[in-house]
Structures are given as C-alpha cells and as structure tokens.
Short mmCIF file of C-alpha atoms in Angstrom, two decimals:
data_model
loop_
_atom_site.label_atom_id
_atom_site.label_comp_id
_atom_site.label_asym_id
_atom_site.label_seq_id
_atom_site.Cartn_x
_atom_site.Cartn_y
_atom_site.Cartn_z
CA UNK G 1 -9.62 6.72 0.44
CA UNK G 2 -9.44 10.50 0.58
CA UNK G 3 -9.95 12.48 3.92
CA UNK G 4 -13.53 13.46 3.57
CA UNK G 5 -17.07 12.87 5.53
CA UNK G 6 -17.61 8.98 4.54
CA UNK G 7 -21.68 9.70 4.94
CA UNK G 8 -21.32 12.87 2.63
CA UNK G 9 -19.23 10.65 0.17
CA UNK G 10 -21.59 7.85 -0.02
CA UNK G 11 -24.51 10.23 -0.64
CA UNK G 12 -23.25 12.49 -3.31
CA UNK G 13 -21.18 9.68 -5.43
CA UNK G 14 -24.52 7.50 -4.99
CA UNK G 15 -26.24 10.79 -6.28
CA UNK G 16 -23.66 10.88 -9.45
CA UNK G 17 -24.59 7.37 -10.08
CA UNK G 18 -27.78 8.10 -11.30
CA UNK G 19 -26.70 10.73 -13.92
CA UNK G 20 -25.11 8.25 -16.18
CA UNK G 21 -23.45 5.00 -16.44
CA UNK G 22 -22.59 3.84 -19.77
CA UNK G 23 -19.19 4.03 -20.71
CA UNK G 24 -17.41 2.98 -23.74
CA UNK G 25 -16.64 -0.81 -24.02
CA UNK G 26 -12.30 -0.74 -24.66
CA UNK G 27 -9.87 1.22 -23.58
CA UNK G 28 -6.40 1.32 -23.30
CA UNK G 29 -5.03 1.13 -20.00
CA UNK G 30 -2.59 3.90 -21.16
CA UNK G 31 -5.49 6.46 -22.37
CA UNK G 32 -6.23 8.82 -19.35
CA UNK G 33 -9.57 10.19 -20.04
CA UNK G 34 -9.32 14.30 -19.12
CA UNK G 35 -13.22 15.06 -19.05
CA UNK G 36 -13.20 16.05 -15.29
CA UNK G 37 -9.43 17.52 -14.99
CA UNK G 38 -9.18 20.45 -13.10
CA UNK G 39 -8.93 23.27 -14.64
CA UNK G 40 -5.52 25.25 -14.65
CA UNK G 41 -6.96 27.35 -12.01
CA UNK G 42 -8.11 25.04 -9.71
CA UNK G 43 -6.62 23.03 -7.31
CA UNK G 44 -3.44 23.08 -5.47
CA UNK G 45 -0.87 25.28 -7.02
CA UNK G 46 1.96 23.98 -4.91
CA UNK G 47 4.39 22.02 -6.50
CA UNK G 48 5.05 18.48 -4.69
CA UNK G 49 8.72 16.79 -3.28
CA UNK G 50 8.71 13.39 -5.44
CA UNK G 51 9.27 10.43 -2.68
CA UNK G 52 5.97 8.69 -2.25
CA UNK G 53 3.20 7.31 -4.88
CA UNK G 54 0.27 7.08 -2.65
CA UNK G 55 -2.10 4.03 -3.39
CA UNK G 56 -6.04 4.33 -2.42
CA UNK G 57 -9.25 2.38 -2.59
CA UNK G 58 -12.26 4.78 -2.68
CA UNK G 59 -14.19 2.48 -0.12
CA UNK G 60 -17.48 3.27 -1.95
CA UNK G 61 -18.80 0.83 -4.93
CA UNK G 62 -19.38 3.25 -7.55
CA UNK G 63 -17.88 3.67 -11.18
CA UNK G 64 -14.66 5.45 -11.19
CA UNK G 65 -16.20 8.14 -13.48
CA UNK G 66 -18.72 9.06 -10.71
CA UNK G 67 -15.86 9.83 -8.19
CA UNK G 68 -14.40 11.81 -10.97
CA UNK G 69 -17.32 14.22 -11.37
CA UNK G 70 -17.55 14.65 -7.55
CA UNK G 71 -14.35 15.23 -6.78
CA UNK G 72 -14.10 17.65 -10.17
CA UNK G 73 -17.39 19.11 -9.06
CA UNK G 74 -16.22 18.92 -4.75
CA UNK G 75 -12.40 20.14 -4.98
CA UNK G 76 -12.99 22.70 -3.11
CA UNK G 77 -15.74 22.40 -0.66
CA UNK G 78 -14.69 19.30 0.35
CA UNK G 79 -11.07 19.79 0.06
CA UNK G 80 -10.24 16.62 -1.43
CA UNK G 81 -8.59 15.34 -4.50
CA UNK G 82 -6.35 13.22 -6.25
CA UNK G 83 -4.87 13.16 -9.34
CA UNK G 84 -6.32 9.93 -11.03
CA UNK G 85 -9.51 7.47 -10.83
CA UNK G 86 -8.66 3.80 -11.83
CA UNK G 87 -12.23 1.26 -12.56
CA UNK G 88 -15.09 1.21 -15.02
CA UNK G 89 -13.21 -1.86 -16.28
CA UNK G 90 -9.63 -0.37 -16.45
CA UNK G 91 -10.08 2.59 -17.15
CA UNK G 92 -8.34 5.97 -15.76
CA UNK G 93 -9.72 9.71 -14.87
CA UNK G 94 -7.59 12.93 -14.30
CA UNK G 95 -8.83 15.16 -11.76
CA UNK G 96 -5.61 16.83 -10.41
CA UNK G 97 -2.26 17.65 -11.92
CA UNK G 98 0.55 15.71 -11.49
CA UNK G 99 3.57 17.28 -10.14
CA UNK G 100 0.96 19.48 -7.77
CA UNK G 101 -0.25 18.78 -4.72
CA UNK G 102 -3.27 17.15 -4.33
CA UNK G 103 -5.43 16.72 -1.52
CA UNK G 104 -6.14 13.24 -0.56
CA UNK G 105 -3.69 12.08 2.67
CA UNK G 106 -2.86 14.50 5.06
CA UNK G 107 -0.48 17.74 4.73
CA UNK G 108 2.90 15.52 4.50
CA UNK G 109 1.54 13.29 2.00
CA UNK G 110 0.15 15.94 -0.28
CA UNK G 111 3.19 17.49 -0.23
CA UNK G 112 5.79 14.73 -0.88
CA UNK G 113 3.00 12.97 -4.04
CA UNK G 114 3.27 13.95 -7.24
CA UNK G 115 0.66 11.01 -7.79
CA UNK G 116 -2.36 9.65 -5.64
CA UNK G 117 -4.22 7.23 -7.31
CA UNK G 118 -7.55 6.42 -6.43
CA UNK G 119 -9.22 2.70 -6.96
CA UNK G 120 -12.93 2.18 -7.55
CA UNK G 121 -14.58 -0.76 -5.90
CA UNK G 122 -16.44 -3.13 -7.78
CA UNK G 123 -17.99 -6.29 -6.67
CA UNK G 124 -17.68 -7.59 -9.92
CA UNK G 125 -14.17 -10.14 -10.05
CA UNK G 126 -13.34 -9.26 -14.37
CA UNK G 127 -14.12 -6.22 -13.75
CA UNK G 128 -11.62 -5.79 -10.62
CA UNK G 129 -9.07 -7.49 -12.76
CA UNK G 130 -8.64 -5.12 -15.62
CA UNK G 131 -8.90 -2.28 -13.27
CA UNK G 132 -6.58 -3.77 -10.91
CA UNK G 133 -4.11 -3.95 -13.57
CA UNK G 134 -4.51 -0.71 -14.67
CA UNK G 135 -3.85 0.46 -11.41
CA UNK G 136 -0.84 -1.37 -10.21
CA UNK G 137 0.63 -0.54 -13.95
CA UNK G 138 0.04 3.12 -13.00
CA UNK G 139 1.30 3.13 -9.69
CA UNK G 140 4.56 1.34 -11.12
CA UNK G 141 4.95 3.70 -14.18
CA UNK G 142 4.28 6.71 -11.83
CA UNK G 143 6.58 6.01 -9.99
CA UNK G 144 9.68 5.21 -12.20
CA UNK G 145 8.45 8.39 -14.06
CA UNK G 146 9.34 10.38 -10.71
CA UNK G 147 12.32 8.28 -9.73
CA UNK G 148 10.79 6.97 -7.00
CA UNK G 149 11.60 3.17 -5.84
CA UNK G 150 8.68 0.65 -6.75
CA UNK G 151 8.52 -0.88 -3.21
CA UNK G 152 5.24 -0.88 -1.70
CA UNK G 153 5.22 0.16 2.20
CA UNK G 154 9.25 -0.25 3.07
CA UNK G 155 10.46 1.42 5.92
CA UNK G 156 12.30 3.65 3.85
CA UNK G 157 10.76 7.03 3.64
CA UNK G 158 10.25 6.59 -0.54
CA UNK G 159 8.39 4.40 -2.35
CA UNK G 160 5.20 3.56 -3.26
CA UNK G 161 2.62 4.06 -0.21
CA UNK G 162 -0.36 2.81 0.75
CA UNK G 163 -3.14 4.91 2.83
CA UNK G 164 -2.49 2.61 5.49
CA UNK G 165 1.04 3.34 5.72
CA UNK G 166 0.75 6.95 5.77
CA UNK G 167 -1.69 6.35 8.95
CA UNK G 168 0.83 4.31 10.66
CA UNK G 169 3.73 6.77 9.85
CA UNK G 170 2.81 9.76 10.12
CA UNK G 171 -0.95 10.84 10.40
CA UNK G 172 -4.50 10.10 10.00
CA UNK G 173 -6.81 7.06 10.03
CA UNK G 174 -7.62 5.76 6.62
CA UNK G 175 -6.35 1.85 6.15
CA UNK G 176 -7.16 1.32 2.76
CA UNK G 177 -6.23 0.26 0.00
CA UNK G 178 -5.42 -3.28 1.41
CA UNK G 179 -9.37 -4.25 2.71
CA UNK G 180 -10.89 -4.26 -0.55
CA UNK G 181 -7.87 -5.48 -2.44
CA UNK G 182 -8.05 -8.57 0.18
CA UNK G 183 -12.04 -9.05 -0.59
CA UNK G 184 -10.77 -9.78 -4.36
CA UNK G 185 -7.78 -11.86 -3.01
CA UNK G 186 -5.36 -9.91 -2.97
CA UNK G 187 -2.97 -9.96 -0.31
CA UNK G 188 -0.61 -7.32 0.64
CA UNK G 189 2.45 -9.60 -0.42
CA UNK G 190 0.77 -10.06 -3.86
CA UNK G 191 0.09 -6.63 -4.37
CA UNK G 192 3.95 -5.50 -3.10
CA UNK G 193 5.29 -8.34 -5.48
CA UNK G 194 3.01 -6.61 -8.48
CA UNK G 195 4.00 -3.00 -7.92
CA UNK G 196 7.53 -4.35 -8.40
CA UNK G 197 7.34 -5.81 -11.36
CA UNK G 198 4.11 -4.89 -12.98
CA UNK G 199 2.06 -6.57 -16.05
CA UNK G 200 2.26 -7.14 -19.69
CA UNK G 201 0.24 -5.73 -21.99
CA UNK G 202 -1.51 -8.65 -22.14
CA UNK G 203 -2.34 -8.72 -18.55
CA UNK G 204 -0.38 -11.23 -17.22
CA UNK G 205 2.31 -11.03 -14.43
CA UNK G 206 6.20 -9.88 -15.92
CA UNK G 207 7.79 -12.28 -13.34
CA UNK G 208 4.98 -13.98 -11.58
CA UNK G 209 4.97 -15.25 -7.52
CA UNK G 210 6.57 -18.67 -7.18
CA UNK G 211 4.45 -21.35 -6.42
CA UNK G 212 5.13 -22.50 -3.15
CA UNK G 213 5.71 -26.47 -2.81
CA UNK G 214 2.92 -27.77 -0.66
CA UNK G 215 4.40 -29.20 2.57
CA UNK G 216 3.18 -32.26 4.49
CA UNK G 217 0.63 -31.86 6.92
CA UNK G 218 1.18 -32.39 9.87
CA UNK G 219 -0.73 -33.50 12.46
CA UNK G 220 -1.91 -30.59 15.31
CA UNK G 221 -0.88 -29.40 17.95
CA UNK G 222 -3.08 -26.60 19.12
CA UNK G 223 -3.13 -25.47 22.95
CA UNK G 224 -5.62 -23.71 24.56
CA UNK G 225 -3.87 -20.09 25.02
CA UNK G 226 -5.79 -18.23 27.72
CA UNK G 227 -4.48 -14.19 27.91
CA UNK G 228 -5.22 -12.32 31.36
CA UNK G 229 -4.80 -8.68 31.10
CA UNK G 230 -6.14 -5.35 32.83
CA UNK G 231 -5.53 -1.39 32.75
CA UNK G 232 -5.56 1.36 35.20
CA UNK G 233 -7.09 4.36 35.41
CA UNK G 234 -5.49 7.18 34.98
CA UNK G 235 -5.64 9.04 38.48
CA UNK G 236 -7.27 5.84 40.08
CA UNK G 237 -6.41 2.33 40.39
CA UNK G 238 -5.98 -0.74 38.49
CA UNK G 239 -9.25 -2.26 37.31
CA UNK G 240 -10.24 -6.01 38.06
CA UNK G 241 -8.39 -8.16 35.35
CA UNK G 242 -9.90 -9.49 32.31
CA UNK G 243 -9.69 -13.10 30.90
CA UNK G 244 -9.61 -13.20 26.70
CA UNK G 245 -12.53 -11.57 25.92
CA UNK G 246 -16.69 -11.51 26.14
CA UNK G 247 -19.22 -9.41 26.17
CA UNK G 248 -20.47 -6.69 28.22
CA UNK G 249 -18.53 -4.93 30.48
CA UNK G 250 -16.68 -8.13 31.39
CA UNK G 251 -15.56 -8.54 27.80
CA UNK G 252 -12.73 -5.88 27.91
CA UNK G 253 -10.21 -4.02 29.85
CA UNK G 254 -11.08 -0.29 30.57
CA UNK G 255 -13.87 2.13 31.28
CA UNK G 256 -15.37 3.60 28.65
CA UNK G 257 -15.11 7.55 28.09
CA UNK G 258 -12.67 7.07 30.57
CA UNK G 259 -8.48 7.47 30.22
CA UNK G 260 -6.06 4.68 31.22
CA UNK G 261 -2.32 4.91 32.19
CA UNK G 262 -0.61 2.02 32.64
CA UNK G 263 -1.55 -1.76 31.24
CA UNK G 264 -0.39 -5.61 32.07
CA UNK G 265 -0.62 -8.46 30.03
CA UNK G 266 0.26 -12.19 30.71
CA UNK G 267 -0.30 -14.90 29.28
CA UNK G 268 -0.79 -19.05 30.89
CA UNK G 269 1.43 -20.62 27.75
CA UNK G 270 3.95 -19.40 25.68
CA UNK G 271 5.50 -15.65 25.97
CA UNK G 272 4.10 -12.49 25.03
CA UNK G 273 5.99 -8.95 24.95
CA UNK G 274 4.08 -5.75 24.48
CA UNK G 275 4.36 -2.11 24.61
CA UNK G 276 2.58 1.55 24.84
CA UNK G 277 2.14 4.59 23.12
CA UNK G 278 1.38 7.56 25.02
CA UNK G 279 0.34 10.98 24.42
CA UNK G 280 2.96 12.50 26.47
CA UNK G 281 6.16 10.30 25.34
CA UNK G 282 5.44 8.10 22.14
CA UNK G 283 6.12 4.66 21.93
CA UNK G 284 7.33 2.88 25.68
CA UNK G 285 9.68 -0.10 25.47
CA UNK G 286 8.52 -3.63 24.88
CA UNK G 287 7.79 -5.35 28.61
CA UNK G 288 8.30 -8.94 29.01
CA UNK G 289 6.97 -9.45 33.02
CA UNK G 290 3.95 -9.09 34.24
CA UNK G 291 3.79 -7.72 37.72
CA UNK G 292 1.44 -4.63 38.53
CA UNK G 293 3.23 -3.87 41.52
CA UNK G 294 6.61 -3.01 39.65
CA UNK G 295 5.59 -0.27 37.27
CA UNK G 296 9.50 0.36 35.90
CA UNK G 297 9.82 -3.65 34.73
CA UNK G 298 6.38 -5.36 35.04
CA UNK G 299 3.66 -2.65 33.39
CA UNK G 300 4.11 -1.55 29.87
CA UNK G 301 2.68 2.89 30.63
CA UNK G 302 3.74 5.59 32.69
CA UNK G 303 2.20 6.85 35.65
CA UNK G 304 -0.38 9.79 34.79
CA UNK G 305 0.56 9.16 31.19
CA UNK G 306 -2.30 8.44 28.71
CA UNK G 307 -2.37 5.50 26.65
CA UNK G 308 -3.23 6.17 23.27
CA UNK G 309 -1.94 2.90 21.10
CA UNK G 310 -0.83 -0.81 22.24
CA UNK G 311 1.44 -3.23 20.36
CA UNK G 312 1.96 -6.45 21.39
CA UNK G 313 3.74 -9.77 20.20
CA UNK G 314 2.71 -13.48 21.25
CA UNK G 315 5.57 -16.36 20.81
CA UNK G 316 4.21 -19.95 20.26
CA UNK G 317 6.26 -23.00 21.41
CA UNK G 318 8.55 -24.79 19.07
CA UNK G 319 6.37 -27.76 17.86
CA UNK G 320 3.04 -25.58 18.31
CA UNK G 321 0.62 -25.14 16.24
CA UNK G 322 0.88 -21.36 15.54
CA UNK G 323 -1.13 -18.86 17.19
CA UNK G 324 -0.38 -15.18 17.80
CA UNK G 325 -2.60 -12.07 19.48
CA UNK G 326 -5.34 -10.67 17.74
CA UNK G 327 -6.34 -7.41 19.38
CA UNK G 328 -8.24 -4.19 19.16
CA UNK G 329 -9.67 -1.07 21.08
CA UNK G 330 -11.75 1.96 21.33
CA UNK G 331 -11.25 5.48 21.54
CA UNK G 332 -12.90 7.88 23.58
CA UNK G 333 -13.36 9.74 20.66
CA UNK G 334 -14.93 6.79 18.75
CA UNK G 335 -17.90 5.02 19.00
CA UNK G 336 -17.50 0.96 18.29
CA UNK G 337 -14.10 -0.96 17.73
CA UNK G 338 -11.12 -0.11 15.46
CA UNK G 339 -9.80 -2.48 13.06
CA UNK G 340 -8.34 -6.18 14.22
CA UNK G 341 -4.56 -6.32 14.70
CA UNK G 342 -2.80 -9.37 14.09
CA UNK G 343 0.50 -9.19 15.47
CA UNK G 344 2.46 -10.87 12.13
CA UNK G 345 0.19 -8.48 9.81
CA UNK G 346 -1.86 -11.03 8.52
CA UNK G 347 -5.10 -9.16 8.97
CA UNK G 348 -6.24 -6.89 5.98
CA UNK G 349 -6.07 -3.14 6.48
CA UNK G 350 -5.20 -2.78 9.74
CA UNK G 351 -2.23 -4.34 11.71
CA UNK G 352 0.62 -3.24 13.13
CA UNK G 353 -1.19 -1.72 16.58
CA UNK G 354 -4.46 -0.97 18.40
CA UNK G 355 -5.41 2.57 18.88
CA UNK G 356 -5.81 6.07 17.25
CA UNK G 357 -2.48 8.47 18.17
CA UNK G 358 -3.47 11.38 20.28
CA UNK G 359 -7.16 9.84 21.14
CA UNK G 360 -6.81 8.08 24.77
CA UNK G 361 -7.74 4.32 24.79
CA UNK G 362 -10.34 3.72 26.77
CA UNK G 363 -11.19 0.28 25.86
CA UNK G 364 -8.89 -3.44 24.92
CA UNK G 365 -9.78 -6.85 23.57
CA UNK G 366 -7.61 -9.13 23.12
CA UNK G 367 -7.19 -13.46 22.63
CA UNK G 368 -4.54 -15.50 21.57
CA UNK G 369 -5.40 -17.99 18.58
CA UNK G 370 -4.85 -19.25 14.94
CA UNK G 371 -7.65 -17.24 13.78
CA UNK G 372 -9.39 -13.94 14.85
CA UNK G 373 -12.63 -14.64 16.69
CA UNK G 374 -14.03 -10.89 16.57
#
C-alpha cells in the first residue's frame, strides 16, 4: 500500500467506484492500459537506481481502475504514486513512468524502484487468480527487464521487495502485500517460489512447488508453556511482572503513554532468548538469563534508554510438540495493538519484531503456543 491517509483513501477510491465499473471482458496480461498515465509533466522527474521491484497490495477492495483515476487525479496532493495497478480480472494500469521515481514507499525506496506495482483486492477467488498472475508475471518481467534478481525479500539489498520488507529495513509501517495475499492462500513461501519462476501463458506454474510427502502423525506432546515477563520504567522502577497475557491492565507489561527502559523475560519450560531496540543505540544483543538485578547479563535494555522494538525467540524441547512466542505491542504514538509476531514468520504481514522504530513501547503481550491466541 502507498504512504497516504488510509481514511482519505477509502473515501475517495469508494467515491471513484461509483463513476463506473464496467470494464472490458479479456485482456492480455501483457496489454498495459495507459488511460490514467501521467502526463510527461507530472510526476517525479528523478530518474531511479535499479535494485528493488517493490510489491504492494492496495488494502482497499476496489477495482484496480478506480485506484488508477485517484492516484492519476491525487499525484500530487496526496503525494503518492506508483507506476502500475494490477486487478479488474488481470488487468494492468500505468500511472507513473518507469525508470522515474515514484512515490509509493518512503524516500529510499522511491529512489532505488524503477517499478512499484500496486495489487487490487478482490474478495472474489477467479478473480484474484488472473490478477494474481498478472502481477507476479509483472513483478518477474520487471525485474529481469532492470537486471534485478527475482528473489522476493533476501537479505541482499536487490531484489524484488515487498512493503513489508522495506518497513523492516529501512523505514515506515506498511506490511502489505503478504495479509491479503494470505486471505487468498497465499503464503509468503508460495509467493517467493512464484516470483522466481513465474507462469505460463496459460496460467499455470513454470516449475511448480513440490508436493510435500505427508508424514505420519504422531501422537502429541503439547506442554503447557507459561511466559513471565515485566518492563521498567524509564526513570522509575520495574513494574510488577506479568504472567502470558489477559485483559485489563493485568493483561500486559507497561504503562500506557508511558516510556520503558529495560525488559525481562523467562519462561517455566523450554528456553527463550530475546533482545531490544532502542532509540538511542539500535538493536541490543540477544539475552539468555533472566535476572532483573543484573542489568549487563540478565535484562535485555539499557538504563535510561527507550525501548522502541522487541524480538524474541522461544526453543521447544526435542520430542515437543512445537510451540514458539507470539507477541505484540503498542506505541505511545498509537492507539490499539500492532500486528502479531510469530517468532519463525509464520504470521501474515507482520513478523520479524514488535514495535514501531523511533515510537517508545509502552505496552507488551506476549504467550508461548502452537497457535496465536490474540
């Protein structure tokens, strides 16, 4: 999704809606339809570094042609653009120029895409099939085009990029386009695997996932995982410990509006390691003891530090069934939760850590299961 007012977008695109919505019944997923391109004099006229494509979900259901016209008719006001709209059924809208900066990511992004490509949400599944084909061939193509690498999310800093990893890497708070990718069933493996190798003509997958052999089930062996965890605030003391989670003001670590500095977690079975981010010095080393008392070994923060993000990693027991830590926070620059994390990225959209860089955390939730209970 672009940077831009999500009330304001919701309004005007459901405003568009209304001005017409039939749209031819084929087209080819290599015609790009130019009826709401900029105009040579409009938009950026900075010329882009080619190392990322940069994939995006609009996180509005409306037809792609709608998003066109308002960001044709909004480049400006709102400053925010890309250079193509994938939906309506596979179908694909210029707005911006390739090769120029657009604005849809953040002032790295913009500068290092010479293609962000919007997707249009659909709740229909044929519908999100053809267009999600379209868009994965586009991405691929747009990328080979620009000799860029076809990986989706590496660590290197080329490739093809999702929203979410541009928040994680270097700035904003976007997460998409993996949440609305995963409400059609797609997961952030498949989608990596189909960016690689793309689809035929026809549709299909060039060099489809393997099938993985079922295993045997095996019987379980779940234990009850109980995670005990508290943070202190900054310039006061350390506030009364917190088991899992509830609700109320029992039901997390913190005080809201408040600013913490230092944070310990433990856990009754199994081993957990976790970490900090602070304003002042980044990302803290992992800490594997718990012990408030020794803040160098046993506290993951820094003393008049504020915490801003929290990572964290839960080991199950060999013969376990396995669980991990599901976690997530508040800002004090945020009203309600940010997205779940999962600590082996197996939530949608937003894993990886809790918090928003450069906002102080002010509130923590965490338990340790086989499946998110938030």
């Amino acid at each position: 999704m672009i940077k831009l007012n999500k009330l304001k977008w919701v309004v005007a695109i459901a405003a568009t809606f209304f001005v017409g919505t039939t749209f031819a019944s084929k087209v080819s997923a290599a015609t790009i339809n130019n009826d709401y391109a900029l105009s040579s004099n409009q938009g950026s006229s900075l010329r882009t570094s080619n190392n990322v494509i940069i994939a995006h979900a609009t996180a509005v259901y409306a037809p792609a042609k709608n998003v066109a016209i308002f960001e044709n008719r909004t480049w400006y006001s709102n400053g925010a653009y890309v250079q193509y709209i994938v939906g309506d059924g596979g179908k694909i809208y210029r707005v911006g120029a390739e090769g120029y900066q657009a604005w849809g990511a953040g002032s790295w992004a913009n500068a290092n895409a010479p293609v962000q490509i919007e997707l249009a949400q659909t709740y229909d599944n044929a519908e999100f099939r053809k267009d999600y084909v379209t868009y994965v061939n586009l991405l691929r193509s747009s990328a080979i085009k620009y000799g860029i690498p076809t990986d989706v999310d590496s660590s290197a800093w080329r490739g093809v990029k999702s929203h979410l990893w541009i928040t994680n890497h270097v700035w904003g708070n976007h997460t998409d386009p993996y949440g609305y990718l995963a409400s059609h069933g797609i997961t952030k493996a498949q989608f990596a695997h189909d960016v690689k190798y793309g689809f035929s003509s026809s549709g299909n997958n060039v060099n489809p996932m393997p099938t993985p052999t079922p295993k045997p089930s095996k019987p379980t062996n779940k234990k009850a995982v109980h995670v005990t965890y508290a943070l202190h605030q900054k310039g006061k003391k350390w506030l009364n410990p917190v088991k899992d989670f509830g609700s109320g003001s029992n039901g997390f670590a913190g005080v809201p509006n408040s600013t913490h500095d230092m944070l310990y977690i433990k856990v009754n079975h199994g081993s957990l390691m976790y970490r900090v981010h602070t304003i002042e010095d980044g990302w803290l080393p992992f800490v594997h003891k718990t012990n408030k008392n020794d803040t160098v070994n046993g506290v993951a923060g820094i003393k008049g530090h504020t915490i801003d993000g929290v990572q964290m990693y839960y080991t199950t027991p060999k013969g376990e069934t396995y669980q991990q830590a599901y976690y997530r926070s508040q800002s004090t620059q945020r009203t309600g939760y940010l997205g779940t994390c999962a600590d082996n990225g197996s939530v949608a959209g937003y894993d990886s850590w809790a918090g928003m860089l450069g906002e102080p955390l002010d509130r923590l939730q965490i338990h340790i299961n086989d499946n998110s209970k938030y």
